[in-house]
Short mmCIF file of C-alpha atoms in Angstrom, two decimals:
data_model
loop_
_atom_site.label_atom_id
_atom_site.label_comp_id
_atom_site.label_asym_id
_atom_site.label_seq_id
_atom_site.Cartn_x
_atom_site.Cartn_y
_atom_site.Cartn_z
CA MET A 1 -47.84 -40.95 -104.48
CA SER A 2 -45.56 -41.31 -101.48
CA ASP A 3 -46.47 -39.88 -98.09
CA GLU A 4 -43.40 -37.62 -98.24
CA THR A 5 -44.50 -36.10 -101.56
CA GLY A 6 -47.97 -35.53 -100.18
CA ASP A 7 -46.53 -33.77 -97.10
CA TRP A 8 -44.53 -31.34 -99.22
CA ARG A 9 -47.50 -30.58 -101.43
CA ASN A 10 -49.49 -29.77 -98.32
CA VAL A 11 -46.71 -27.51 -97.08
CA LEU A 12 -46.52 -25.61 -100.38
CA ARG A 13 -50.31 -25.34 -100.54
CA SER A 14 -50.39 -23.90 -97.02
CA LEU A 15 -47.81 -21.27 -97.93
CA PHE A 16 -49.76 -19.86 -100.84
CA THR A 17 -53.38 -20.41 -99.86
CA GLY A 18 -53.47 -20.31 -96.10
CA TRP A 19 -52.18 -21.74 -92.88
CA GLN A 20 -52.48 -25.49 -92.41
CA ARG A 21 -52.68 -26.44 -88.75
CA PRO A 22 -49.32 -28.04 -87.91
CA THR A 23 -48.77 -31.38 -86.30
CA GLU A 24 -49.31 -31.17 -82.55
CA HIS A 25 -45.92 -31.91 -81.06
CA PRO A 26 -45.84 -32.49 -77.29
CA VAL A 27 -45.02 -29.37 -75.30
CA ASP A 28 -43.94 -29.49 -71.68
CA GLU A 29 -44.47 -26.92 -68.94
CA GLU A 30 -41.42 -24.94 -70.03
CA GLY A 31 -42.70 -24.70 -73.60
CA GLU A 32 -40.02 -27.15 -74.87
CA GLY A 33 -41.23 -29.23 -77.79
CA ALA A 34 -40.11 -32.66 -78.88
CA GLU A 35 -37.45 -31.05 -81.09
CA SER A 36 -34.31 -29.78 -79.47
CA LEU A 37 -33.96 -26.20 -78.32
CA ILE A 38 -31.11 -25.86 -80.81
CA GLY A 39 -33.46 -26.60 -83.69
CA PHE A 40 -35.88 -24.01 -82.37
CA VAL A 41 -33.11 -21.40 -82.13
CA VAL A 42 -32.03 -22.19 -85.70
CA ALA A 43 -35.62 -21.62 -86.82
CA ALA A 44 -35.67 -18.28 -84.98
CA ALA A 45 -32.43 -17.29 -86.72
CA MET A 46 -33.93 -18.21 -90.09
CA VAL A 47 -36.94 -16.02 -89.30
CA GLY A 48 -34.64 -13.15 -88.42
CA ILE A 49 -32.57 -13.46 -91.60
CA LEU A 50 -35.62 -13.58 -93.87
CA THR A 51 -37.17 -10.64 -92.04
CA GLY A 52 -33.94 -8.64 -92.11
CA VAL A 53 -33.56 -8.99 -95.87
CA SER A 54 -37.23 -8.13 -96.50
CA ALA A 55 -37.28 -5.13 -94.16
CA ALA A 56 -33.90 -3.80 -95.32
CA THR A 57 -34.87 -3.82 -99.01
CA PHE A 58 -38.21 -2.29 -98.02
CA ARG A 59 -36.39 0.52 -96.26
CA LEU A 60 -34.02 1.13 -99.18
CA LEU A 61 -36.88 1.33 -101.66
CA LEU A 62 -38.77 3.73 -99.39
CA GLU A 63 -35.76 6.02 -99.34
CA ARG A 64 -35.70 5.94 -103.15
CA GLY A 65 -39.45 6.62 -103.17
CA ALA A 66 -39.07 9.65 -100.90
CA HIS A 67 -36.32 11.02 -103.14
CA LEU A 68 -38.45 10.46 -106.24
CA ARG A 69 -41.39 12.23 -104.58
CA ALA A 70 -39.24 15.27 -103.85
CA VAL A 71 -37.92 15.32 -107.42
CA VAL A 72 -41.43 15.10 -108.87
CA ALA A 73 -42.63 17.87 -106.55
CA GLY A 74 -39.83 20.12 -107.76
CA TRP A 75 -40.56 19.29 -111.40
CA ALA A 76 -44.29 19.95 -110.93
CA HIS A 77 -43.67 23.64 -110.21
CA GLY A 78 -42.25 24.07 -113.69
CA SER A 79 -45.54 23.58 -115.56
CA TRP A 80 -49.14 24.67 -115.18
CA TRP A 81 -50.40 21.09 -115.08
CA GLY A 82 -47.80 19.90 -112.58
CA LEU A 83 -50.18 20.18 -109.61
CA VAL A 84 -52.80 18.03 -111.38
CA ALA A 85 -50.17 15.40 -112.22
CA VAL A 86 -48.96 15.21 -108.62
CA ILE A 87 -52.50 14.95 -107.24
CA LEU A 88 -53.38 12.17 -109.70
CA ALA A 89 -50.16 10.28 -108.94
CA CYS A 90 -50.68 10.43 -105.17
CA ALA A 91 -54.34 9.47 -105.52
CA ALA A 92 -53.40 6.52 -107.74
CA THR A 93 -50.72 5.15 -105.40
CA ALA A 94 -53.08 5.32 -102.41
CA ALA A 95 -55.94 3.74 -104.36
CA ILE A 96 -53.78 0.88 -105.66
CA ALA A 97 -52.42 0.22 -102.16
CA ALA A 98 -55.97 0.10 -100.77
CA ALA A 99 -57.09 -2.17 -103.62
CA LEU A 100 -54.28 -4.63 -102.90
CA VAL A 101 -55.47 -4.83 -99.31
CA HIS A 102 -59.19 -4.90 -99.98
CA ARG A 103 -59.18 -7.35 -102.90
CA ILE A 104 -56.20 -9.63 -102.19
CA GLU A 105 -55.32 -9.64 -98.47
CA PRO A 106 -57.51 -7.65 -96.03
CA HIS A 107 -55.22 -8.50 -93.10
CA ALA A 108 -52.46 -6.36 -94.65
CA GLU A 109 -54.33 -3.17 -93.73
CA GLY A 110 -52.81 -0.66 -91.35
CA SER A 111 -49.84 -1.15 -89.09
CA GLY A 112 -49.75 -4.92 -88.90
CA ILE A 113 -48.47 -4.85 -85.32
CA PRO A 114 -51.97 -5.38 -83.84
CA ARG A 115 -52.50 -8.33 -86.17
CA VAL A 116 -49.18 -9.87 -85.11
CA GLU A 117 -50.12 -9.32 -81.47
CA ALA A 118 -53.44 -11.10 -81.99
CA VAL A 119 -51.69 -14.02 -83.72
CA ALA A 120 -49.07 -14.30 -80.98
CA ASP A 121 -51.83 -14.29 -78.34
CA GLY A 122 -53.74 -17.02 -80.16
CA ARG A 123 -56.79 -14.82 -80.77
CA VAL A 124 -56.64 -15.19 -84.55
CA ARG A 125 -55.24 -17.76 -86.94
CA PRO A 126 -51.74 -17.25 -88.38
CA ASP A 127 -51.60 -15.16 -91.52
CA ARG A 128 -51.30 -16.47 -95.06
CA PHE A 129 -48.05 -16.19 -96.96
CA ARG A 130 -49.44 -13.71 -99.47
CA ILE A 131 -49.68 -11.07 -96.77
CA LEU A 132 -45.92 -10.46 -97.16
CA PRO A 133 -45.89 -9.32 -100.82
CA VAL A 134 -49.13 -7.35 -100.36
CA LYS A 135 -47.72 -5.58 -97.31
CA TYR A 136 -44.43 -4.95 -99.09
CA VAL A 137 -45.85 -3.51 -102.32
CA GLY A 138 -48.81 -1.75 -100.67
CA GLY A 139 -46.58 -0.13 -98.07
CA LEU A 140 -44.17 1.10 -100.73
CA LEU A 141 -46.99 2.68 -102.70
CA ALA A 142 -48.77 4.28 -99.74
CA ILE A 143 -45.71 5.71 -97.96
CA SER A 144 -43.87 6.73 -101.14
CA GLY A 145 -47.07 8.43 -102.27
CA GLY A 146 -46.88 10.72 -99.23
CA LEU A 147 -49.27 9.23 -96.67
CA ALA A 148 -48.10 9.95 -93.11
CA LEU A 149 -47.31 6.34 -92.25
CA GLY A 150 -44.24 4.52 -90.96
CA ARG A 151 -42.17 1.62 -92.24
CA GLU A 152 -42.05 -0.24 -88.93
CA GLY A 153 -45.59 -1.66 -89.01
CA PRO A 154 -45.14 -3.32 -92.42
CA SER A 155 -41.67 -4.52 -91.35
CA VAL A 156 -43.10 -6.10 -88.20
CA GLN A 157 -45.91 -7.85 -90.06
CA MET A 158 -43.50 -9.06 -92.73
CA GLY A 159 -41.49 -10.55 -89.88
CA GLY A 160 -44.59 -12.33 -88.62
CA SER A 161 -45.24 -13.68 -92.12
CA ALA A 162 -41.63 -14.86 -92.37
CA ALA A 163 -42.21 -16.79 -89.15
CA VAL A 164 -45.24 -18.52 -90.67
CA ILE A 165 -43.16 -19.54 -93.69
CA VAL A 166 -40.30 -20.91 -91.58
CA ALA A 167 -42.63 -22.64 -89.11
CA THR A 168 -44.48 -24.30 -91.99
CA LEU A 169 -41.34 -25.51 -93.73
CA THR A 170 -39.76 -26.79 -90.51
CA ARG A 171 -43.05 -28.29 -89.24
CA ARG A 172 -43.04 -26.48 -85.90
CA ASN A 173 -46.00 -26.89 -83.60
CA LEU A 174 -48.57 -24.14 -83.07
CA ALA A 175 -47.04 -22.96 -79.78
CA ASP A 176 -43.64 -22.60 -81.43
CA LEU A 177 -45.16 -20.78 -84.39
CA ARG A 178 -46.66 -18.12 -82.13
CA VAL A 179 -43.31 -17.56 -80.42
CA LEU A 180 -41.57 -17.37 -83.80
CA VAL A 181 -44.14 -14.81 -84.96
CA ALA A 182 -43.13 -12.65 -82.00
CA GLY A 183 -39.48 -13.15 -82.94
CA GLY A 184 -40.17 -12.06 -86.49
CA ALA A 185 -41.90 -8.95 -85.18
CA ALA A 186 -38.81 -8.11 -83.13
CA ALA A 187 -36.56 -8.56 -86.15
CA GLY A 188 -38.83 -6.32 -88.24
CA LEU A 189 -38.73 -3.47 -85.74
CA ALA A 190 -34.99 -3.90 -85.18
CA THR A 191 -34.36 -3.53 -88.91
CA ALA A 192 -36.83 -0.70 -89.45
CA PHE A 193 -35.17 1.58 -86.88
CA ASN A 194 -31.62 0.21 -86.51
CA ALA A 195 -32.65 -0.66 -82.96
CA PRO A 196 -32.09 -4.36 -82.18
CA ILE A 197 -32.53 -4.01 -78.42
CA ALA A 198 -35.71 -1.94 -78.74
CA GLY A 199 -37.10 -4.50 -81.19
CA GLY A 200 -36.75 -7.34 -78.72
CA VAL A 201 -37.90 -5.32 -75.73
CA PHE A 202 -40.99 -4.01 -77.55
CA VAL A 203 -42.18 -7.51 -78.35
CA LEU A 204 -41.60 -8.74 -74.80
CA GLU A 205 -42.98 -5.61 -73.12
CA GLU A 206 -45.94 -4.77 -75.35
CA LEU A 207 -46.88 -7.59 -77.73
CA LEU A 208 -46.42 -10.60 -75.43
CA LYS A 209 -46.14 -8.98 -71.99
CA ARG A 210 -44.07 -11.91 -70.73
CA PHE A 211 -40.38 -12.78 -70.40
CA ASP A 212 -40.31 -16.59 -70.20
CA PRO A 213 -36.96 -18.12 -71.27
CA ARG A 214 -38.12 -19.76 -74.50
CA THR A 215 -39.85 -16.66 -75.77
CA THR A 216 -36.98 -14.39 -74.76
CA ILE A 217 -34.41 -16.57 -76.53
CA ALA A 218 -36.39 -16.72 -79.76
CA THR A 219 -37.10 -12.98 -79.72
CA LEU A 220 -33.52 -11.93 -79.10
CA VAL A 221 -32.06 -14.44 -81.59
CA ALA A 222 -34.46 -13.35 -84.33
CA SER A 223 -33.86 -9.67 -83.58
CA ALA A 224 -30.08 -10.05 -83.64
CA SER A 225 -29.96 -12.20 -86.78
CA GLY A 226 -32.36 -9.86 -88.58
CA PHE A 227 -30.25 -6.86 -87.61
CA VAL A 228 -27.07 -8.51 -88.90
CA ALA A 229 -28.72 -9.64 -92.16
CA ALA A 230 -30.13 -6.17 -92.77
CA HIS A 231 -26.77 -4.51 -92.35
CA LEU A 232 -25.35 -6.49 -95.20
CA LEU A 233 -27.63 -4.26 -97.29
CA VAL A 234 -28.12 -1.09 -95.21
CA GLU A 235 -25.28 1.00 -93.81
CA SER A 236 -25.02 0.82 -90.02
CA ARG A 237 -25.69 4.24 -88.56
CA TYR A 238 -27.96 6.07 -86.17
CA ASP A 239 -31.30 6.95 -87.69
CA PHE A 240 -31.03 10.52 -86.38
CA ASP A 241 -27.97 12.70 -86.01
CA MET A 242 -27.61 14.52 -82.70
CA LYS A 243 -24.83 16.66 -81.33
CA PRO A 244 -23.62 15.88 -77.80
CA LEU A 245 -26.03 17.29 -75.23
CA ALA A 246 -25.21 18.88 -71.90
CA ASP A 247 -25.86 16.79 -68.82
CA PRO A 248 -29.29 17.45 -67.29
CA ARG A 249 -29.55 19.76 -64.28
CA LEU A 250 -31.96 19.50 -61.38
CA VAL A 251 -33.36 22.99 -62.08
CA GLU A 252 -34.61 21.76 -65.47
CA TYR A 253 -36.88 19.04 -64.12
CA GLY A 254 -39.91 21.30 -63.80
CA TRP A 255 -40.04 21.65 -67.58
CA ILE A 256 -39.12 18.00 -68.07
CA LEU A 257 -42.16 16.97 -66.04
CA THR A 258 -44.21 19.48 -68.04
CA ILE A 259 -43.16 17.69 -71.22
CA GLY A 260 -44.42 14.47 -69.63
CA VAL A 261 -47.82 15.99 -68.85
CA VAL A 262 -48.23 17.59 -72.27
CA THR A 263 -47.17 14.51 -74.23
CA GLY A 264 -49.33 12.32 -72.00
CA LEU A 265 -52.42 14.33 -72.87
CA LEU A 266 -51.51 14.54 -76.54
CA GLY A 267 -50.77 10.82 -76.75
CA VAL A 268 -54.20 10.01 -75.32
CA ALA A 269 -55.82 12.43 -77.77
CA TYR A 270 -53.95 10.84 -80.67
CA ASN A 271 -55.09 7.33 -79.72
CA SER A 272 -58.70 8.46 -79.45
CA SER A 273 -58.51 10.29 -82.77
CA VAL A 274 -57.08 7.28 -84.60
CA MET A 275 -59.76 4.95 -83.24
CA ALA A 276 -62.54 7.46 -83.98
CA ALA A 277 -61.31 7.83 -87.58
CA LEU A 278 -61.22 4.06 -88.02
CA LYS A 279 -64.73 3.71 -86.62
CA ARG A 280 -66.00 6.31 -89.03
CA ALA A 281 -64.17 4.65 -91.93
CA ASP A 282 -65.64 1.25 -91.01
CA ALA A 283 -69.13 2.75 -91.09
CA SER A 284 -68.61 4.42 -94.48
CA ARG A 285 -70.33 2.94 -97.51
CA TRP A 286 -67.80 4.40 -99.91
CA PRO A 287 -65.44 1.87 -101.51
CA LYS A 288 -62.07 1.74 -99.77
CA GLU A 289 -60.27 2.51 -102.99
CA VAL A 290 -62.28 5.72 -103.43
CA ARG A 291 -61.63 6.84 -99.86
CA ALA A 292 -57.92 6.12 -100.23
CA ALA A 293 -57.79 8.01 -103.54
CA LEU A 294 -59.41 11.07 -101.96
CA THR A 295 -56.92 10.95 -99.09
CA GLY A 296 -54.07 10.58 -101.57
CA ALA A 297 -55.35 13.53 -103.59
CA GLY A 298 -55.33 15.73 -100.49
CA VAL A 299 -51.81 14.57 -99.70
CA GLY A 300 -50.86 15.37 -103.30
CA VAL A 301 -51.70 19.02 -102.70
CA LEU A 302 -49.33 18.99 -99.71
CA VAL A 303 -46.65 17.25 -101.79
CA TRP A 304 -46.85 20.11 -104.27
CA LEU A 305 -46.93 22.83 -101.63
CA ALA A 306 -44.48 21.44 -99.04
CA PRO A 307 -43.04 17.99 -99.84
CA GLY A 308 -41.12 17.90 -96.57
CA LEU A 309 -44.32 17.72 -94.53
CA VAL A 310 -45.59 14.43 -95.95
CA GLY A 311 -44.46 10.80 -95.80
CA SER A 312 -43.05 9.13 -92.71
CA GLY A 313 -41.69 12.47 -91.45
CA ASP A 314 -38.11 11.47 -90.59
CA GLY A 315 -36.86 14.84 -91.83
CA LEU A 316 -39.23 16.66 -89.48
CA THR A 317 -38.05 14.58 -86.54
CA GLN A 318 -34.44 15.29 -87.48
CA ASP A 319 -35.08 19.04 -87.60
CA ALA A 320 -36.74 18.92 -84.18
CA LEU A 321 -33.78 17.00 -82.73
CA HIS A 322 -31.58 19.83 -83.98
CA GLY A 323 -33.84 22.35 -82.23
CA ARG A 324 -34.87 24.08 -85.46
CA GLY A 325 -38.03 26.12 -85.88
CA ALA A 326 -39.97 29.04 -84.40
CA LEU A 327 -42.82 28.42 -81.96
CA LEU A 328 -45.72 29.06 -84.33
CA THR A 329 -44.07 27.06 -87.12
CA VAL A 330 -43.43 24.03 -84.94
CA ALA A 331 -46.93 24.19 -83.46
CA GLY A 332 -48.39 24.38 -86.97
CA ILE A 333 -46.35 21.37 -88.09
CA PHE A 334 -47.58 19.42 -85.08
CA LEU A 335 -51.24 20.16 -85.79
CA LEU A 336 -50.86 19.36 -89.48
CA ARG A 337 -49.05 16.08 -88.84
CA PHE A 338 -51.54 15.12 -86.11
CA ALA A 339 -54.45 15.42 -88.55
CA LEU A 340 -52.53 13.95 -91.48
CA GLY A 341 -51.47 10.92 -89.44
CA VAL A 342 -55.02 10.18 -88.34
CA VAL A 343 -56.45 10.56 -91.85
CA SER A 344 -53.64 8.53 -93.43
CA TYR A 345 -54.09 5.62 -91.05
CA ALA A 346 -57.83 5.52 -91.74
CA ALA A 347 -57.19 5.20 -95.49
CA ALA A 348 -57.00 1.37 -95.19
CA THR A 349 -53.55 1.06 -96.75
CA PRO A 350 -50.47 -0.65 -95.27
CA GLY A 351 -48.41 1.60 -93.00
CA GLY A 352 -47.31 1.99 -89.39
CA LEU A 353 -47.76 4.39 -86.49
CA PHE A 354 -44.28 4.46 -84.95
CA ALA A 355 -42.66 7.03 -87.25
CA PRO A 356 -45.65 9.43 -87.11
CA MET A 357 -45.55 9.14 -83.31
CA LEU A 358 -41.88 10.09 -83.27
CA VAL A 359 -42.66 13.18 -85.34
CA LEU A 360 -45.46 14.26 -82.99
CA GLY A 361 -43.43 13.52 -79.88
CA SER A 362 -40.38 15.46 -81.01
CA GLN A 363 -42.48 18.41 -82.18
CA SER A 364 -44.50 18.56 -78.93
CA GLY A 365 -41.34 18.41 -76.83
CA LEU A 366 -39.83 21.18 -78.94
CA VAL A 367 -42.96 23.34 -78.49
CA VAL A 368 -42.65 23.03 -74.70
CA GLY A 369 -38.97 23.88 -74.95
CA LEU A 370 -39.61 26.98 -77.06
CA VAL A 371 -42.20 28.20 -74.57
CA ALA A 372 -39.82 27.51 -71.68
CA VAL A 373 -37.02 29.48 -73.35
CA HIS A 374 -39.22 32.58 -73.34
CA LEU A 375 -40.34 32.13 -69.73
CA THR A 376 -37.31 30.75 -67.88
CA PRO A 377 -34.34 30.75 -70.26
CA HIS A 378 -31.85 29.69 -67.55
CA ALA A 379 -33.85 26.73 -66.24
CA VAL A 380 -34.73 24.73 -69.35
CA PRO A 381 -33.03 21.84 -71.17
CA SER A 382 -31.61 22.53 -74.60
CA LEU A 383 -34.15 22.46 -77.41
CA PRO A 384 -32.75 19.22 -78.92
CA ALA A 385 -33.02 17.61 -75.48
CA CYS A 386 -36.65 18.71 -75.17
CA ALA A 387 -37.43 17.16 -78.57
CA LEU A 388 -35.72 13.89 -77.61
CA ILE A 389 -37.52 13.71 -74.27
CA GLY A 390 -40.85 14.46 -75.96
CA MET A 391 -40.25 11.72 -78.52
CA ALA A 392 -39.85 9.05 -75.84
CA ALA A 393 -42.69 10.39 -73.66
CA PHE A 394 -45.27 10.67 -76.45
CA PHE A 395 -44.52 7.10 -77.51
CA THR A 396 -44.95 5.96 -73.93
CA ALA A 397 -48.31 7.70 -73.55
CA SER A 398 -49.66 6.14 -76.74
CA VAL A 399 -48.22 2.62 -76.51
CA HIS A 400 -47.77 2.22 -72.71
CA ALA A 401 -44.30 0.79 -73.27
CA PRO A 402 -41.91 3.13 -71.41
CA VAL A 403 -38.88 0.83 -71.52
CA THR A 404 -39.21 0.48 -75.29
CA GLY A 405 -39.60 4.25 -75.63
CA LEU A 406 -36.42 4.91 -73.67
CA ILE A 407 -34.35 2.33 -75.53
CA LEU A 408 -35.74 3.27 -78.94
CA ALA A 409 -34.93 6.97 -78.50
CA THR A 410 -31.45 6.07 -77.25
CA GLU A 411 -30.65 3.62 -80.05
CA MET A 412 -31.95 5.89 -82.79
CA THR A 413 -29.90 8.90 -81.67
CA GLY A 414 -26.92 7.41 -79.83
CA ASN A 415 -27.58 9.78 -76.92
CA THR A 416 -27.32 8.30 -73.43
CA ASN A 417 -26.98 11.21 -70.98
CA GLN A 418 -30.64 12.16 -71.36
CA LEU A 419 -31.90 8.85 -69.97
CA PRO A 420 -32.73 10.28 -66.49
CA PRO A 421 -34.94 13.13 -67.80
CA MET A 422 -36.48 10.80 -70.40
CA LEU A 423 -37.30 8.35 -67.62
CA ALA A 424 -38.98 11.09 -65.58
CA ALA A 425 -41.01 12.38 -68.54
CA CYS A 426 -42.03 8.86 -69.59
CA ALA A 427 -43.18 8.08 -66.06
CA VAL A 428 -45.36 11.19 -65.97
CA ALA A 429 -46.73 10.57 -69.48
CA MET A 430 -47.61 7.00 -68.51
CA LEU A 431 -49.26 8.21 -65.29
CA VAL A 432 -51.38 10.71 -67.22
CA ALA A 433 -52.49 8.07 -69.74
CA VAL A 434 -53.35 5.53 -67.02
CA ALA A 435 -55.15 8.13 -64.91
CA ILE A 436 -57.34 9.03 -67.89
CA ARG A 437 -57.90 5.28 -68.43
CA SER A 438 -56.63 5.37 -71.96
CA ARG A 439 -55.81 1.91 -73.27
CA PRO A 440 -52.63 1.34 -75.33
CA ILE A 441 -53.17 2.00 -79.02
CA TYR A 442 -51.97 -1.44 -80.11
CA ASP A 443 -54.25 -3.22 -77.63
CA ARG A 444 -57.20 -1.34 -79.06
CA LEU A 445 -56.15 -2.05 -82.62
CA ALA A 446 -55.53 -5.73 -81.79
CA ASP A 447 -59.08 -5.99 -80.42
CA ARG A 448 -60.34 -4.46 -83.66
CA ALA A 449 -58.32 -6.99 -85.70
CA ALA A 450 -59.68 -9.88 -83.62
CA GLN A 451 -63.26 -8.64 -84.06
CA ALA A 452 -62.74 -8.39 -87.83
CA ALA A 453 -61.36 -11.94 -87.86
CA ARG A 454 -64.42 -13.22 -85.98
CA ARG A 455 -66.76 -11.48 -88.41
CA GLU A 456 -64.87 -12.98 -91.33
CA SER A 457 -65.00 -16.49 -89.87
CA ALA A 458 -68.75 -16.15 -89.25
CA LYS A 459 -69.44 -15.51 -92.94
CA PRO A 460 -70.77 -18.55 -94.87
#
C-alpha cells in the first residue's frame, strides 16, 4: 500500500469515526502557517459554502415543518382523538431527537454554540463528522415538533462541523482548524438569520473575543461565502417586516432606559433559569428519551390549543414588531414562552437559544411600551420601536454581546433609525447584568460542555 493511499484512508476514517490530530505545521507569531494565506482563505470559503448549503436547507425544511404542524393542529380539531394524536406525535419527535443525541452523538445536544466556543478556545477536541447529520435531523424533529428552540444553534454547530471536514481534507494544522471552526460558526449564524455582518461580529465579539487579522479574515470570508451560497436556495429578504419608524425623540429616553433595566433583569433571570433547569436535568435518573417525550407531550397540548405559541416563535416576534396585542395578552405570552423556552432547552435535544431570546426581548419591550402608553402617551416610542429595542437589549443582557445585538436587530428588520435608542437600552441592560455579576449564557454553557468532555475523557 502506498503512503498516499494510507493517508487518504486515515482522512476518511477521521471523518466518520473521530478527529485525527493533524500534522503540526509551523505557525509564526502572526498565526501564518507554512501554507499560503490564499490557501487558508480558500479553505474558509469552502467552509462557508458547505455551511451555507446545510443551514439553508435546514431552514427551508423547518419552514415546511412549521407549516405541517399548523395543518395537523387544524386537522386535530375535527376528530375526538385528534388531541391524542398530536400529543403522541410531539412526544415521539422529541423522544427520537433526544435518542439521536444520547445514543449516537452526545455533543449534538442543545444549542451547539457553547461546544463550538469550547473547540475554538482549545478546551475540547474538535467534533466528529457525525455530529452534522445528528444535529440536522435532531434539530428538525425537535423544532418542527414544537419545542421552543431556535435554528441558529444547530446552524452554528453544523458550520463548526463543516470546518472540521474541510480542515481534515485540506490537512490544516490544529491552529488553523480552530480558526476555521469559528468561521463556520459565523457562516451558520449568518445563514440562519440573513445577517452576515452579525454572524461575523458575534463570533469575534462573543465566541473568540479577539480581532486578530487571520481570525477576522477567515470569519468574514466564511460568513460572506456562506451567505451567498445560502441565497442560491433561500430568497433574500429581511427576517421580520417592519414599517418605517419615526425618529426617536429626547423625551422618550426615560422609557427607553426603562426597557434597558427591565430586559437586563429578565435576561439575567432567563440565564439563571436555563442553567438551573439543566442542572436539575443532569441530576435526574430518568432516561433522556423519557424526559424529552414528556416535554414533547406537554408541547403537544399547546400545539392543539394554540399552535402559534410553540416552535421557534418567529410569528410572535413579528406580531410584537407590529405592536400587536393587549397588555395582559402580551405579558401572558412572555411568561408562557419564558417557561417553555427553559423546559425545551433542558429536554436534551438539538436546538438554539437565539430565536427564543428574540421572542422574549420583543415581548418584554412591548410590555413596557404598553404600560408607557397608559401613563405618558405623548412621551413614549411607538410600540414597534419598543419591541425592537427590547429585542436587542434582552439579547445583550443574556449574551453580553451588545454590538452583535445591535447589528442583528438591524439586519433582521432593515431598520436603522432606532440605533441610538437601541444603543442606550443595550448599555443599560449590559450594566444591569454586569452589576448583578451574571455571566454570559454561552460562557456558562461552554463551561458545562468542557466539564462534560472532561468527564467523558476520564471514563475507561
